[in-house]
PDB file of C-alpha atoms in Angstrom:
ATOM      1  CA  UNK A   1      27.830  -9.450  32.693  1.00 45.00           C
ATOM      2  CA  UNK A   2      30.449  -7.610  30.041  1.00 49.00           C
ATOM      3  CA  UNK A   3      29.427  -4.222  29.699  1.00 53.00           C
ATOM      4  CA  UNK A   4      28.520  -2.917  26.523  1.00 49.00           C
ATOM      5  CA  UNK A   5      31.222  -1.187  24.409  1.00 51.00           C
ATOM      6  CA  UNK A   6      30.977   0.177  20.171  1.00 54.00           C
ATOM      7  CA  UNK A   7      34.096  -1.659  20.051  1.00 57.00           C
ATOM      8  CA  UNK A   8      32.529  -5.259  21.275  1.00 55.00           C
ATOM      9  CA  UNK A   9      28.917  -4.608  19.054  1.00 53.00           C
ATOM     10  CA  UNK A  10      31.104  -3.830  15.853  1.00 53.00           C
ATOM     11  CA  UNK A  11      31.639  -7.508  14.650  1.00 58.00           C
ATOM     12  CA  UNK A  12      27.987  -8.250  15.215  1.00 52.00           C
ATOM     13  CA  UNK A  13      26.950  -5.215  13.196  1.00 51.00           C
ATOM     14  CA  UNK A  14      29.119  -5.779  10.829  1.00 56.00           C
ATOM     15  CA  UNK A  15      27.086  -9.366  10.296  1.00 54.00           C
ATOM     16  CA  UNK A  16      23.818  -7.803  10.938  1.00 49.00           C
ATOM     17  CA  UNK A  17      24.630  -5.263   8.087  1.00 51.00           C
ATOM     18  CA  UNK A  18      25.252  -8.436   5.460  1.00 53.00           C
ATOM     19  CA  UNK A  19      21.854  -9.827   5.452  1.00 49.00           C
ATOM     20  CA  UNK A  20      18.969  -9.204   3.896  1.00 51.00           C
ATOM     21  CA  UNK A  21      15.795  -7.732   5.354  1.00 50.00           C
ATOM     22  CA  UNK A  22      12.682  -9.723   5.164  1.00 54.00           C
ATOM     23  CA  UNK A  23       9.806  -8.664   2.394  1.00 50.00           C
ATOM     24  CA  UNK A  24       8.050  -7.389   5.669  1.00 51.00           C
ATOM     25  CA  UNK A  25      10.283  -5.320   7.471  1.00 49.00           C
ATOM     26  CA  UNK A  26      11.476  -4.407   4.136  1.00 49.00           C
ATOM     27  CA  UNK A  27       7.615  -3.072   3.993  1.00 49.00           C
ATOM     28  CA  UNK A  28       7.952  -1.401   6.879  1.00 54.00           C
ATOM     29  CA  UNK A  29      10.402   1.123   5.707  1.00 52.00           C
ATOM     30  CA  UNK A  30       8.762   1.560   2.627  1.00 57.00           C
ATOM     31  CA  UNK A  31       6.265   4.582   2.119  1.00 79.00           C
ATOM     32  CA  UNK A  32       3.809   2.412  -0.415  1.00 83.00           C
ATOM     33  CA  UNK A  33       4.940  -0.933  -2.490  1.00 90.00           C
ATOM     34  CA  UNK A  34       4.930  -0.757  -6.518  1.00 90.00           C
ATOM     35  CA  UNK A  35       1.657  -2.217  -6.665  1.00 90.00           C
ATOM     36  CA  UNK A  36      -0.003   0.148  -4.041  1.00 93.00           C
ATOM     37  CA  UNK A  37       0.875   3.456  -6.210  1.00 93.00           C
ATOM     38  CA  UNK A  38      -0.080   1.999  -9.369  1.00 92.00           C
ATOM     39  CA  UNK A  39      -3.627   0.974  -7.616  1.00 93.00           C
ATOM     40  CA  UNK A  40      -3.606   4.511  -6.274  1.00 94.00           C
ATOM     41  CA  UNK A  41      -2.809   6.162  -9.470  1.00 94.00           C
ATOM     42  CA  UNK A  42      -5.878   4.319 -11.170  1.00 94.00           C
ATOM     43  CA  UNK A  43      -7.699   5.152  -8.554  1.00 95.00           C
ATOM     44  CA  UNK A  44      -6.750   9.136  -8.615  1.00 96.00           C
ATOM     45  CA  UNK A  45      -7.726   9.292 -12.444  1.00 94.00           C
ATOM     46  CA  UNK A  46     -11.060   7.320 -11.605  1.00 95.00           C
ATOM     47  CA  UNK A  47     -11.845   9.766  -8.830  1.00 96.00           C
ATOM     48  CA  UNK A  48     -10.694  13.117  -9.361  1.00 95.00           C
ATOM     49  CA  UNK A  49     -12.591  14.502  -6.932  1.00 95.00           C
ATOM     50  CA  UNK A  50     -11.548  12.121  -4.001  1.00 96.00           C
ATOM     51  CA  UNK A  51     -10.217  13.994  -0.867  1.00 97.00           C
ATOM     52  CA  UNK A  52      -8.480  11.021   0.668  1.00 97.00           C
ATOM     53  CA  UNK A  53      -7.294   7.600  -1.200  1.00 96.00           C
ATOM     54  CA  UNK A  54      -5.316   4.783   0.858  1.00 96.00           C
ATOM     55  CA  UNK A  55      -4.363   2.060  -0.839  1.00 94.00           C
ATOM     56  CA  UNK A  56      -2.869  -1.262   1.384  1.00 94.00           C
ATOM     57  CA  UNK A  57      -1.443  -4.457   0.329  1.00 93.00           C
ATOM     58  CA  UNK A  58      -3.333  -6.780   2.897  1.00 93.00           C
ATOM     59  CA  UNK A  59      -1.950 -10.254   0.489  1.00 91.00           C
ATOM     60  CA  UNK A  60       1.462 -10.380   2.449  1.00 85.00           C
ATOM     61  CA  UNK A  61       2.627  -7.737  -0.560  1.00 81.00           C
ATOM     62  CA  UNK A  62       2.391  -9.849  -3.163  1.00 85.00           C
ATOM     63  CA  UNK A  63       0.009  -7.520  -4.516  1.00 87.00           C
ATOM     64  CA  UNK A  64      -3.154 -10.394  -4.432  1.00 89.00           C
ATOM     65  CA  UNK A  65      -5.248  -8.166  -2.080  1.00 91.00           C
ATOM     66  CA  UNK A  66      -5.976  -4.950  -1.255  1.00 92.00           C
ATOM     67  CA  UNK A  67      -8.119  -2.444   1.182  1.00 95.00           C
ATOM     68  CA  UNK A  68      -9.025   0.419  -0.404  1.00 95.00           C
ATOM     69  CA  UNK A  69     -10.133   3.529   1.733  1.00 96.00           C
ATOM     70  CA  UNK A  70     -11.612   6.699  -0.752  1.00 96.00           C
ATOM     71  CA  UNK A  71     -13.122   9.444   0.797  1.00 96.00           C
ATOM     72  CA  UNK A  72     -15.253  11.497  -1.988  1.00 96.00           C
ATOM     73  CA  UNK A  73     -18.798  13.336  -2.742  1.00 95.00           C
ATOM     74  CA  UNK A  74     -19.255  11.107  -5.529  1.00 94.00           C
ATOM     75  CA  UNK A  75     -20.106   8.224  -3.333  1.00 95.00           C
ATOM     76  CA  UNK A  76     -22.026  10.642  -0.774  1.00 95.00           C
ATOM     77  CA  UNK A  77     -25.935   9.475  -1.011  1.00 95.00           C
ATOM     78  CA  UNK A  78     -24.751   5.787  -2.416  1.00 96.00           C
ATOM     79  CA  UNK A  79     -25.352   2.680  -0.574  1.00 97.00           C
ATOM     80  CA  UNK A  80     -22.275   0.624   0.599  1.00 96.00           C
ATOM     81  CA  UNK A  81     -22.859  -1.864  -2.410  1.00 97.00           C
ATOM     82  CA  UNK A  82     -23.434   0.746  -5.089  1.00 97.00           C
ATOM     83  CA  UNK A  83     -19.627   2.357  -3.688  1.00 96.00           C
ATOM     84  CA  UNK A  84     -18.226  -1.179  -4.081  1.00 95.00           C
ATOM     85  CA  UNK A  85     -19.638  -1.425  -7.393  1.00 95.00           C
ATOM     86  CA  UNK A  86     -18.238   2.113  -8.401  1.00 95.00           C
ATOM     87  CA  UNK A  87     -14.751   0.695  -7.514  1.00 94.00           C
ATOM     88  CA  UNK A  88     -14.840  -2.810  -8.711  1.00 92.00           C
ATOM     89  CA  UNK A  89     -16.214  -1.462 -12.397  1.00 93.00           C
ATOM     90  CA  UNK A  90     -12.998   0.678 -12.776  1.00 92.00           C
ATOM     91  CA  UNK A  91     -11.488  -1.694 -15.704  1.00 87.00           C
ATOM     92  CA  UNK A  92      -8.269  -2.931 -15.318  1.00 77.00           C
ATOM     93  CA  UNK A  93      -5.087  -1.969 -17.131  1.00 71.00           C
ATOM     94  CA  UNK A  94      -3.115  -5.163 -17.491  1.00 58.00           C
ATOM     95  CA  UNK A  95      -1.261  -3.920 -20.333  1.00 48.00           C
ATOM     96  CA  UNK A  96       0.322  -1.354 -17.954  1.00 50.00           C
ATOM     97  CA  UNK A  97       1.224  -3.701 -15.006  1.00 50.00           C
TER      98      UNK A  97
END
């Protein structure tokens, strides 16, 4: 077996360097997609008082699906449906997306 050298790997890099990463490794490189700051940023202004928000593309990131994790004292004494309903009334702002 050839030992390894910079000089041997530099055509392959060179090819490696041309292409174009994947949506999902592109993802994984990314802090948040487009879609997840704008559904954290309506989410923020919903729930001022939220200590933690984290906001996940779980559609592939084409933005079809989300989990949604808010940490906050307005939903403290709610049931889990009542939470889900807080969320889910927030109106959305289609003329902004």
């Amino acid at each position: 077996m050839a030992a390894w050298s910079p000089a041997a790997a530099a055509p392959l890099l060179r090819q490696i360097r041309r292409l174009s990463l994947p949506h999902c490794a592109q993802r994984m490189f990314a802090s948040q997609t487009e879609g997840e700051l704008k559904v954290t940023q309506i989410l923020k202004k919903n729930f001022p008082r939220a200590t933690a928000i984290k906001v996940t593309d779980i559609s592939g990131g084409c933005g079809a699906m989300y989990e949604i994790q808010i940490e906050s004292e307005e939903f403290k004494e709610k049931r889990t449906v009542q939470q889900h309903q807080m969320v889910n009334q927030i109106p959305p702002p289609f003329a902004s997306w």
